[in-house]
Structures are given as structure tokens and as C-alpha cells.
mmCIF file of C-alpha atoms (C1' of nucleotides) in Angstrom:
data_model
loop_
_atom_site.group_PDB
_atom_site.id
_atom_site.type_symbol
_atom_site.label_atom_id
_atom_site.label_comp_id
_atom_site.label_asym_id
_atom_site.label_seq_id
_atom_site.Cartn_x
_atom_site.Cartn_y
_atom_site.Cartn_z
ATOM 1 C CA UNK A 1 -14.199 103.487 -6.313
ATOM 2 C CA UNK A 2 -16.052 106.338 -7.906
ATOM 3 C CA UNK A 3 -16.133 106.412 -11.683
ATOM 4 C CA UNK A 4 -16.150 110.166 -11.889
ATOM 5 C CA UNK A 5 -12.957 110.188 -9.946
ATOM 6 C CA UNK A 6 -11.276 108.077 -12.585
ATOM 7 C CA UNK A 7 -12.535 109.710 -15.754
ATOM 8 C CA UNK A 8 -9.920 111.821 -17.449
ATOM 9 C CA UNK A 9 -11.465 114.724 -19.309
ATOM 10 C CA UNK A 10 -10.140 115.381 -22.769
ATOM 11 C CA UNK A 11 -8.222 118.487 -23.680
ATOM 12 C CA UNK A 12 -11.297 120.414 -24.792
ATOM 13 C CA UNK A 13 -13.294 119.220 -21.842
ATOM 14 C CA UNK A 14 -10.631 120.465 -19.482
ATOM 15 C CA UNK A 15 -10.758 123.865 -21.106
ATOM 16 C CA UNK A 16 -14.462 124.074 -20.391
ATOM 17 C CA UNK A 17 -14.132 122.681 -16.909
ATOM 18 C CA UNK A 18 -11.537 125.283 -15.978
ATOM 19 C CA UNK A 19 -13.969 128.031 -16.842
ATOM 20 C CA UNK A 20 -16.792 126.396 -14.940
ATOM 21 C CA UNK A 21 -14.559 125.874 -11.923
ATOM 22 C CA UNK A 22 -13.588 129.534 -11.990
ATOM 23 C CA UNK A 23 -17.124 130.806 -12.346
ATOM 24 C CA UNK A 24 -19.001 128.138 -10.423
ATOM 25 C CA UNK A 25 -21.648 127.939 -13.124
ATOM 26 C CA UNK A 26 -22.068 129.412 -16.556
ATOM 27 C CA UNK A 27 -24.009 129.376 -19.790
ATOM 28 C CA UNK A 28 -22.679 128.172 -23.108
ATOM 29 C CA UNK A 29 -22.397 131.811 -24.101
ATOM 30 C CA UNK A 30 -20.254 132.626 -21.085
ATOM 31 C CA UNK A 31 -17.964 129.701 -21.718
ATOM 32 C CA UNK A 32 -17.752 130.216 -25.424
ATOM 33 C CA UNK A 33 -16.890 133.905 -25.210
ATOM 34 C CA UNK A 34 -13.906 133.048 -23.064
ATOM 35 C CA UNK A 35 -12.782 130.183 -25.247
ATOM 36 C CA UNK A 36 -13.192 132.230 -28.392
ATOM 37 C CA UNK A 37 -10.857 134.887 -27.042
ATOM 38 C CA UNK A 38 -8.096 132.301 -27.024
ATOM 39 C CA UNK A 39 -8.997 129.860 -29.737
ATOM 40 C CA UNK A 40 -10.822 130.192 -33.016
ATOM 41 C CA UNK A 41 -13.874 128.007 -32.740
ATOM 42 C CA UNK A 42 -17.599 128.157 -33.380
ATOM 43 C CA UNK A 43 -20.368 128.610 -30.851
ATOM 44 C CA UNK A 44 -22.087 125.347 -31.687
ATOM 45 C CA UNK A 45 -18.850 123.515 -31.121
ATOM 46 C CA UNK A 46 -18.760 124.666 -27.536
ATOM 47 C CA UNK A 47 -22.461 123.949 -27.185
ATOM 48 C CA UNK A 48 -22.086 120.433 -28.510
ATOM 49 C CA UNK A 49 -19.139 119.717 -26.248
ATOM 50 C CA UNK A 50 -21.043 120.855 -23.199
ATOM 51 C CA UNK A 51 -24.024 118.743 -24.218
ATOM 52 C CA UNK A 52 -21.779 115.716 -24.600
ATOM 53 C CA UNK A 53 -20.149 116.415 -21.271
ATOM 54 C CA UNK A 54 -23.576 116.522 -19.698
ATOM 55 C CA UNK A 55 -24.399 113.146 -21.250
ATOM 56 C CA UNK A 56 -21.143 111.759 -19.897
ATOM 57 C CA UNK A 57 -22.009 113.001 -16.452
ATOM 58 C CA UNK A 58 -19.257 115.594 -16.253
ATOM 59 C CA UNK A 59 -21.664 118.504 -16.061
ATOM 60 C CA UNK A 60 -25.176 119.099 -14.911
ATOM 61 C CA UNK A 61 -27.504 121.654 -16.351
ATOM 62 C CA UNK A 62 -30.465 123.659 -15.349
ATOM 63 C CA UNK A 63 -32.980 123.719 -18.173
ATOM 64 C CA UNK A 64 -35.662 125.783 -16.517
ATOM 65 C CA UNK A 65 -35.075 128.810 -18.664
ATOM 66 C CA UNK A 66 -34.365 128.962 -22.335
ATOM 67 C CA UNK A 67 -30.723 129.634 -21.630
ATOM 68 C CA UNK A 68 -29.335 126.648 -19.819
ATOM 69 C CA UNK A 69 -26.947 126.978 -16.931
ATOM 70 C CA UNK A 70 -24.175 124.435 -16.514
ATOM 71 C CA UNK A 71 -22.230 123.321 -13.467
ATOM 72 C CA UNK A 72 -19.266 120.981 -13.160
ATOM 73 C CA UNK A 73 -19.804 117.656 -11.424
ATOM 74 C CA UNK A 74 -16.099 117.002 -11.009
ATOM 75 C CA UNK A 75 -14.097 119.071 -8.618
ATOM 76 C CA UNK A 76 -10.911 120.732 -9.711
ATOM 77 C CA UNK A 77 -9.106 119.027 -6.838
ATOM 78 C CA UNK A 78 -10.182 115.500 -7.731
ATOM 79 C CA UNK A 79 -9.302 116.119 -11.341
ATOM 80 C CA UNK A 80 -5.908 117.481 -10.428
ATOM 81 C CA UNK A 81 -5.334 114.483 -8.231
ATOM 82 C CA UNK A 82 -6.325 112.104 -10.973
ATOM 83 C CA UNK A 83 -3.987 113.642 -13.534
ATOM 84 C CA UNK A 84 -1.164 113.951 -11.066
ATOM 85 C CA UNK A 85 -1.440 110.309 -10.073
ATOM 86 C CA UNK A 86 -1.431 109.313 -13.675
ATOM 87 C CA UNK A 87 1.831 111.150 -14.203
ATOM 88 C CA UNK A 88 3.408 109.783 -11.052
ATOM 89 C CA UNK A 89 2.523 106.240 -12.045
ATOM 90 C CA UNK A 90 3.446 106.765 -15.662
ATOM 91 C CA UNK A 91 5.885 109.230 -17.103
ATOM 92 C CA UNK A 92 7.362 110.161 -13.716
ATOM 93 C CA UNK A 93 7.362 106.720 -12.140
ATOM 94 C CA UNK A 94 10.518 106.383 -10.115
ATOM 95 C CA UNK A 95 11.293 110.051 -10.705
ATOM 96 C CA UNK A 96 8.830 111.630 -8.327
ATOM 97 C CA UNK A 97 11.383 114.056 -6.963
ATOM 98 C CA UNK A 98 12.199 115.161 -10.465
ATOM 99 C CA UNK A 99 8.603 116.204 -10.861
ATOM 100 C CA UNK A 100 8.798 118.174 -7.655
ATOM 101 C CA UNK A 101 12.023 119.871 -8.594
ATOM 102 C CA UNK A 102 10.783 120.538 -12.080
ATOM 103 C CA UNK A 103 7.742 122.245 -10.634
ATOM 104 C CA UNK A 104 9.936 124.337 -8.369
ATOM 105 C CA UNK A 105 11.933 125.458 -11.366
ATOM 106 C CA UNK A 106 8.937 126.337 -13.416
ATOM 107 C CA UNK A 107 7.458 129.196 -11.480
ATOM 108 C CA UNK A 108 8.856 131.735 -9.132
ATOM 109 C CA UNK A 109 6.926 130.649 -6.086
ATOM 110 C CA UNK A 110 6.053 133.218 -3.475
ATOM 111 C CA UNK A 111 8.059 133.057 -0.233
ATOM 112 C CA UNK A 112 4.904 132.064 1.616
ATOM 113 C CA UNK A 113 4.418 129.120 -0.688
ATOM 114 C CA UNK A 114 8.014 128.051 -0.299
ATOM 115 C CA UNK A 115 7.597 128.209 3.426
ATOM 116 C CA UNK A 116 4.425 126.183 3.186
ATOM 117 C CA UNK A 117 6.233 123.518 1.235
ATOM 118 C CA UNK A 118 9.065 123.476 3.717
ATOM 119 C CA UNK A 119 6.598 122.938 6.523
ATOM 120 C CA UNK A 120 4.850 120.282 4.553
ATOM 121 C CA UNK A 121 8.127 118.460 4.032
ATOM 122 C CA UNK A 122 8.667 118.149 7.758
ATOM 123 C CA UNK A 123 5.829 115.735 8.131
ATOM 124 C CA UNK A 124 7.673 113.224 6.004
ATOM 125 C CA UNK A 125 10.932 113.418 7.856
ATOM 126 C CA UNK A 126 11.804 110.862 10.509
ATOM 127 C CA UNK A 127 9.295 108.448 9.102
ATOM 128 C CA UNK A 128 10.183 104.789 9.269
ATOM 129 C CA UNK A 129 9.386 102.830 6.118
ATOM 130 C CA UNK B 1 12.263 126.065 -30.724
ATOM 131 C CA UNK B 2 12.555 122.399 -31.476
ATOM 132 C CA UNK B 3 9.441 120.642 -32.700
ATOM 133 C CA UNK B 4 10.309 117.368 -31.068
ATOM 134 C CA UNK B 5 10.430 119.190 -27.786
ATOM 135 C CA UNK B 6 6.857 120.300 -28.194
ATOM 136 C CA UNK B 7 5.233 117.147 -29.495
ATOM 137 C CA UNK B 8 3.133 115.390 -26.925
ATOM 138 C CA UNK B 9 3.079 111.657 -27.468
ATOM 139 C CA UNK B 10 -0.279 109.974 -27.168
ATOM 140 C CA UNK B 11 -1.091 107.501 -24.442
ATOM 141 C CA UNK B 12 -0.066 104.470 -26.485
ATOM 142 C CA UNK B 13 3.018 106.188 -27.754
ATOM 143 C CA UNK B 14 4.093 106.951 -24.212
ATOM 144 C CA UNK B 15 3.709 103.302 -23.283
ATOM 145 C CA UNK B 16 6.091 102.348 -26.055
ATOM 146 C CA UNK B 17 8.502 105.156 -25.297
ATOM 147 C CA UNK B 18 8.770 104.121 -21.654
ATOM 148 C CA UNK B 19 9.910 100.693 -22.709
ATOM 149 C CA UNK B 20 12.397 102.066 -25.195
ATOM 150 C CA UNK B 21 13.761 104.484 -22.626
ATOM 151 C CA UNK B 22 14.228 101.651 -20.169
ATOM 152 C CA UNK B 23 15.919 99.361 -22.634
ATOM 153 C CA UNK B 24 17.696 101.886 -24.793
ATOM 154 C CA UNK B 25 16.612 100.104 -27.939
ATOM 155 C CA UNK B 26 14.297 97.223 -28.715
ATOM 156 C CA UNK B 27 12.482 95.276 -31.383
ATOM 157 C CA UNK B 28 8.747 95.249 -31.886
ATOM 158 C CA UNK B 29 8.746 91.805 -30.315
ATOM 159 C CA UNK B 30 10.502 93.054 -27.198
ATOM 160 C CA UNK B 31 8.118 95.955 -26.822
ATOM 161 C CA UNK B 32 5.039 93.951 -27.609
ATOM 162 C CA UNK B 33 5.796 91.172 -25.151
ATOM 163 C CA UNK B 34 5.979 93.713 -22.363
ATOM 164 C CA UNK B 35 2.851 95.541 -23.415
ATOM 165 C CA UNK B 36 0.945 92.315 -23.844
ATOM 166 C CA UNK B 37 1.698 91.332 -20.266
ATOM 167 C CA UNK B 38 -0.280 94.338 -19.130
ATOM 168 C CA UNK B 39 -2.798 94.981 -21.873
ATOM 169 C CA UNK B 40 -4.600 92.717 -24.288
ATOM 170 C CA UNK B 41 -3.507 93.803 -27.722
ATOM 171 C CA UNK B 42 -2.286 92.298 -30.967
ATOM 172 C CA UNK B 43 1.256 92.190 -32.245
ATOM 173 C CA UNK B 44 0.492 94.075 -35.422
ATOM 174 C CA UNK B 45 -1.044 96.851 -33.372
ATOM 175 C CA UNK B 46 2.243 97.464 -31.640
ATOM 176 C CA UNK B 47 4.077 97.120 -34.931
ATOM 177 C CA UNK B 48 1.856 99.651 -36.634
ATOM 178 C CA UNK B 49 2.190 102.116 -33.787
ATOM 179 C CA UNK B 50 5.949 101.905 -33.893
ATOM 180 C CA UNK B 51 5.927 102.372 -37.645
ATOM 181 C CA UNK B 52 3.754 105.447 -37.294
ATOM 182 C CA UNK B 53 5.976 106.794 -34.543
ATOM 183 C CA UNK B 54 8.931 106.364 -36.849
ATOM 184 C CA UNK B 55 7.124 108.309 -39.565
ATOM 185 C CA UNK B 56 6.360 111.038 -37.067
ATOM 186 C CA UNK B 57 9.999 111.240 -36.108
ATOM 187 C CA UNK B 58 9.560 109.938 -32.578
ATOM 188 C CA UNK B 59 11.627 106.829 -33.201
ATOM 189 C CA UNK B 60 14.404 105.804 -35.473
ATOM 190 C CA UNK B 61 14.958 102.294 -36.689
ATOM 191 C CA UNK B 62 17.744 100.162 -37.936
ATOM 192 C CA UNK B 63 16.545 98.115 -40.880
ATOM 193 C CA UNK B 64 19.750 96.282 -41.642
ATOM 194 C CA UNK B 65 18.473 92.956 -40.475
ATOM 195 C CA UNK B 66 15.089 91.429 -40.988
ATOM 196 C CA UNK B 67 14.154 92.255 -37.428
ATOM 197 C CA UNK B 68 14.241 95.991 -37.060
ATOM 198 C CA UNK B 69 15.634 97.684 -33.998
ATOM 199 C CA UNK B 70 14.008 100.871 -32.729
ATOM 200 C CA UNK B 71 15.366 103.706 -30.637
ATOM 201 C CA UNK B 72 13.607 106.711 -29.139
ATOM 202 C CA UNK B 73 14.418 110.135 -30.544
ATOM 203 C CA UNK B 74 12.858 111.970 -27.624
ATOM 204 C CA UNK B 75 14.478 111.879 -24.256
ATOM 205 C CA UNK B 76 12.505 110.921 -21.214
ATOM 206 C CA UNK B 77 13.603 114.174 -19.583
ATOM 207 C CA UNK B 78 12.388 116.455 -22.350
ATOM 208 C CA UNK B 79 9.114 114.592 -22.478
ATOM 209 C CA UNK B 80 8.649 114.828 -18.744
ATOM 210 C CA UNK B 81 9.390 118.522 -18.916
ATOM 211 C CA UNK B 82 6.907 119.026 -21.680
ATOM 212 C CA UNK B 83 4.075 117.263 -19.879
ATOM 213 C CA UNK B 84 4.887 118.906 -16.588
ATOM 214 C CA UNK B 85 4.830 122.359 -18.130
ATOM 215 C CA UNK B 86 1.540 121.602 -19.722
ATOM 216 C CA UNK B 87 0.057 120.731 -16.352
ATOM 217 C CA UNK B 88 1.546 123.727 -14.626
ATOM 218 C CA UNK B 89 0.136 126.043 -17.271
ATOM 219 C CA UNK B 90 -3.181 124.247 -17.418
ATOM 220 C CA UNK B 91 -4.832 122.198 -14.723
ATOM 221 C CA UNK B 92 -2.430 123.341 -12.006
ATOM 222 C CA UNK B 93 -2.083 126.962 -13.035
ATOM 223 C CA UNK B 94 -1.994 129.046 -9.894
ATOM 224 C CA UNK B 95 -1.810 125.898 -7.796
ATOM 225 C CA UNK B 96 1.795 124.933 -8.397
ATOM 226 C CA UNK B 97 2.446 124.208 -4.758
ATOM 227 C CA UNK B 98 -0.544 121.920 -4.680
ATOM 228 C CA UNK B 99 1.111 119.849 -7.350
ATOM 229 C CA UNK B 100 4.260 119.676 -5.295
ATOM 230 C CA UNK B 101 2.463 118.729 -2.125
ATOM 231 C CA UNK B 102 0.306 116.255 -3.964
ATOM 232 C CA UNK B 103 3.425 114.593 -5.287
ATOM 233 C CA UNK B 104 4.885 114.461 -1.800
ATOM 234 C CA UNK B 105 1.759 112.736 -0.566
ATOM 235 C CA UNK B 106 1.705 110.219 -3.328
ATOM 236 C CA UNK B 107 4.834 108.242 -2.693
ATOM 237 C CA UNK B 108 6.874 107.543 0.358
ATOM 238 C CA UNK B 109 10.027 109.251 -0.789
ATOM 239 C CA UNK B 110 13.347 107.985 0.453
ATOM 240 C CA UNK B 111 15.102 110.136 3.072
ATOM 241 C CA UNK B 112 17.834 110.902 0.581
ATOM 242 C CA UNK B 113 15.292 112.235 -1.860
ATOM 243 C CA UNK B 114 13.644 114.342 0.793
ATOM 244 C CA UNK B 115 17.010 115.753 1.688
ATOM 245 C CA UNK B 116 17.697 116.453 -1.953
ATOM 246 C CA UNK B 117 14.459 118.356 -2.241
ATOM 247 C CA UNK B 118 15.219 120.323 0.891
ATOM 248 C CA UNK B 119 18.558 121.310 -0.546
ATOM 249 C CA UNK B 120 16.955 122.191 -3.806
ATOM 250 C CA UNK B 121 14.487 124.451 -2.041
ATOM 251 C CA UNK B 122 17.280 126.511 -0.562
ATOM 252 C CA UNK B 123 18.210 127.930 -3.905
ATOM 253 C CA UNK B 124 14.852 129.647 -4.115
ATOM 254 C CA UNK B 125 14.972 131.200 -0.720
ATOM 255 C CA UNK B 126 16.114 134.780 -0.280
ATOM 256 C CA UNK B 127 15.322 135.554 -3.844
ATOM 257 C CA UNK B 128 14.024 139.010 -4.593
ATOM 258 C CA UNK B 129 11.073 139.094 -6.958
ATOM 259 C "C1'" DT C 1 -47.841 141.548 -34.760
ATOM 260 C "C1'" DT C 2 -43.961 140.878 -37.561
ATOM 261 C "C1'" DT C 3 -39.261 140.573 -37.823
ATOM 262 C "C1'" DT C 4 -34.856 139.889 -35.976
ATOM 263 C "C1'" DA C 5 -31.661 137.757 -32.945
ATOM 264 C "C1'" DA C 6 -30.169 134.202 -29.859
ATOM 265 C "C1'" DT C 7 -30.431 129.515 -28.167
ATOM 266 C "C1'" DT C 8 -30.795 124.538 -28.314
ATOM 267 C "C1'" DA C 9 -30.974 120.025 -30.858
ATOM 268 C "C1'" DC C 10 -28.779 117.078 -33.633
ATOM 269 C "C1'" DG C 11 -26.782 114.662 -37.515
ATOM 270 C "C1'" DA C 12 -22.828 114.203 -39.828
ATOM 271 C "C1'" DA C 13 -18.289 115.395 -41.491
ATOM 272 C "C1'" DA C 14 -13.380 115.793 -40.404
ATOM 273 C "C1'" DC C 15 -9.618 114.321 -37.732
ATOM 274 C "C1'" DT C 16 -6.988 111.543 -34.736
ATOM 275 C "C1'" DT C 17 -5.828 107.401 -32.472
ATOM 276 C "C1'" DT C 18 -6.028 102.583 -31.971
ATOM 277 C "C1'" DT C 19 -6.834 98.073 -33.675
ATOM 278 C "C1'" DC C 20 -6.732 94.316 -36.747
ATOM 279 C "C1'" DG C 21 -6.632 91.287 -40.960
ATOM 280 C "C1'" DT C 22 -4.169 89.848 -44.890
ATOM 281 C "C1'" DA C 23 -0.394 89.694 -47.991
ATOM 282 C "C1'" DT C 24 4.412 89.508 -48.611
ATOM 283 C "C1'" DT C 25 8.992 88.530 -47.468
ATOM 284 C "C1'" DA C 26 12.670 86.571 -44.868
ATOM 285 C "C1'" DT C 27 14.472 83.159 -41.732
ATOM 286 C "C1'" DA C 28 14.523 78.805 -39.385
ATOM 287 C "C1'" DT C 29 13.264 73.883 -39.145
ATOM 288 C "C1'" DT C 30 12.564 69.413 -40.907
ATOM 289 C "C1'" DA D 1 14.437 71.628 -50.930
ATOM 290 C "C1'" DA D 2 10.082 71.983 -48.857
ATOM 291 C "C1'" DT D 3 7.533 73.525 -45.035
ATOM 292 C "C1'" DA D 4 6.692 76.050 -41.015
ATOM 293 C "C1'" DT D 5 7.534 80.150 -38.375
ATOM 294 C "C1'" DA D 6 8.206 84.966 -37.621
ATOM 295 C "C1'" DA D 7 8.676 89.527 -39.238
ATOM 296 C "C1'" DT D 8 7.267 93.657 -41.927
ATOM 297 C "C1'" DA D 9 3.996 96.377 -44.977
ATOM 298 C "C1'" DC D 10 -0.137 98.343 -45.427
ATOM 299 C "C1'" DG D 11 -4.969 99.295 -46.077
ATOM 300 C "C1'" DA D 12 -8.872 99.878 -43.720
ATOM 301 C "C1'" DA D 13 -12.099 99.369 -39.980
ATOM 302 C "C1'" DA D 14 -13.291 100.853 -35.340
ATOM 303 C "C1'" DA D 15 -13.433 104.081 -31.826
ATOM 304 C "C1'" DG D 16 -12.962 108.520 -29.935
ATOM 305 C "C1'" DT D 17 -12.745 113.578 -30.311
ATOM 306 C "C1'" DT D 18 -13.679 117.926 -32.355
ATOM 307 C "C1'" DT D 19 -15.969 120.755 -35.620
ATOM 308 C "C1'" DC D 20 -19.682 122.647 -38.113
ATOM 309 C "C1'" DG D 21 -24.086 123.426 -40.700
ATOM 310 C "C1'" DT D 22 -28.936 123.499 -40.530
ATOM 311 C "C1'" DA D 23 -33.382 123.251 -38.475
ATOM 312 C "C1'" DA D 24 -36.425 124.230 -34.788
ATOM 313 C "C1'" DT D 25 -37.649 127.014 -30.946
ATOM 314 C "C1'" DT D 26 -37.848 130.843 -27.907
ATOM 315 C "C1'" DA D 27 -37.277 135.564 -26.654
ATOM 316 C "C1'" DA D 28 -36.499 140.276 -27.767
ATOM 317 C "C1'" DA D 29 -36.973 144.310 -30.802
ATOM 318 C "C1'" DA D 30 -39.267 147.017 -34.151
#
DNA sequence: TTTTAATTACGAAACTTTTCGTATTATATT
DNA sequence: AATATAATACGAAAAGTTTCGTAATTAAAA
């Protein structure tokens, strides 16, 4: 089993990853400007975090030019899966349907999404355990 | 807005809370014996954590007897809600239905639960945005 | 070219969480 | 009553995360 798959990014790491997932790749400046608009933090803090993440193998960077370009080495999907599984095996163990219903409550899902979920549900019906 | 509602227990705190939620109330010994069966850790570690949680207002304790009895001050439901909302606003933002479908994939839900979810879905249909 | 501005490197402080060792106190056993 | 056992109290170390200041380096501007 892949180690990257299992690693759970910290809160700050997730913040950075989200930006990199959105943009595909970015410089420290790019990332920091977005983070700064939400949270009061210094440039070198973001820099250091991204350097540490690179050491940990969460990011890769292109050092050809003076300004380095970073890319995520984890996919958003794998990370989502990892966190979701953690919740389902932990806090929501034995209450999986509560998680589903809670998620339905949370956002007003678009009709298309509701339909998609309905379709998705069908595949689990008439299944023998 | 209630502070307790917002506080996100740490990983170790959650482990202890799960046990207290299951049992209603318990001593350090009770909690530790269960944790020890899964994780290699010392008794005083569990003790200290529960003392800190009491200071933080996550637990209350009855100190009448020598052996103290602890109870959770957070409900499992509020805690689940809090973590779920965090995910929906963070890692799963804009991918709420992915969370739902991921949860459906994860466990073989009982037919009754599937039915319950189907029913639950109905309430969101025919809603005007 | 000289000066200014922006970037990386990096150590270390500040915080938080987790872990443990030791002392003290209370209960149970002999 | 004396001894052994079990519990709490508590400081502090260990480990992990986040933050920042300063120095060195590179590029851009004057």
C-alpha cells in the first residue's frame, strides 16, 4: 500500500494543497497571496511550509528558475478518500448513513446532483450480503 | 454560538470520547484498558489526557470516590456535525456529492439504511432554489 | 554600475499535542 | 498494623506543527 495514500496532511498543508489542486502548479508567491487574503500570516511561513512539504514528498518543485514552481504529488481525490475513510472508520463508524444525511442537509444540492445520487443508490439495491 | 460546539477534539481526545460515548461514563482504567488493547501507551498518558480534557471542558468528572468517573460534555452528534461541516467546507467543498457517493461505496449499507436514505432524499426533490 | 526589490535557505522560537516518570495519597491485602 | 497495590497529581520531556527573523542570492530598476 502506497505511503502517500495514507499520509494525512495537516491543516496548513491542506490549505496549500487546495490552492495547488485548483491551479495545477504555483509559486510560493501565488499561494501566499491567496492565503494572506484569508489569514494573517507571513510570506516566509508559507515558503517554509512548502519547503517542508517538498521534503515530506507531498510536493515537487521545479528549481530551474530563481522562482520555484510547485506541484502537488497527492491527488485531491486520494486525499478526500483518505480523510473520508478515516471518518467512516472513526467518528462515524456505525453511523455511515448519518454522514450521508448530514451531507445532504448541509448544502442545497443541485437537482442534477440529487439525480446522480439517486442513480448511484440503485447500484446498491438488490444486493445480497 | 456555543464554544463547545466549535471545538474540534484532537485525535487522541476523539479516541477517548468514543469510548465515553459508548459507555456513557467510565474511569481512566476503563478507558485505558480499551485503548491499550489497540495502541501501546502508558496508563498515565491516558490519565493526563483525561485530566487535560476536563480542564478544557470536554469532560466532567465525579471526584467523590478515590477512583474518578468521567463523562463527556460533548455529544457524539454535535461532534460529528462539526467535523462533517469542516470537511464539506474544506476538502470536499464543491464536491459534496462525491462525499456522499464515497460514503456509499465504503460500507455495505443495510437495505433498511438504503431505504432510509432514499426517503430522506425525497425531501430535497422539487425544491425551488 | 549601483541600488532596490524579491526570492530562497535555514535556524530557532512559539505553540500544541502526546508521552512518561516520580511523588503522593488512598485503598486493599496480609 | 504493616505492606503491597492502585489511583491521582503534576512537571517536564519528546514530538509535531506553525511562525518568524535574518542572511544570502538573484533579478530588476534606476
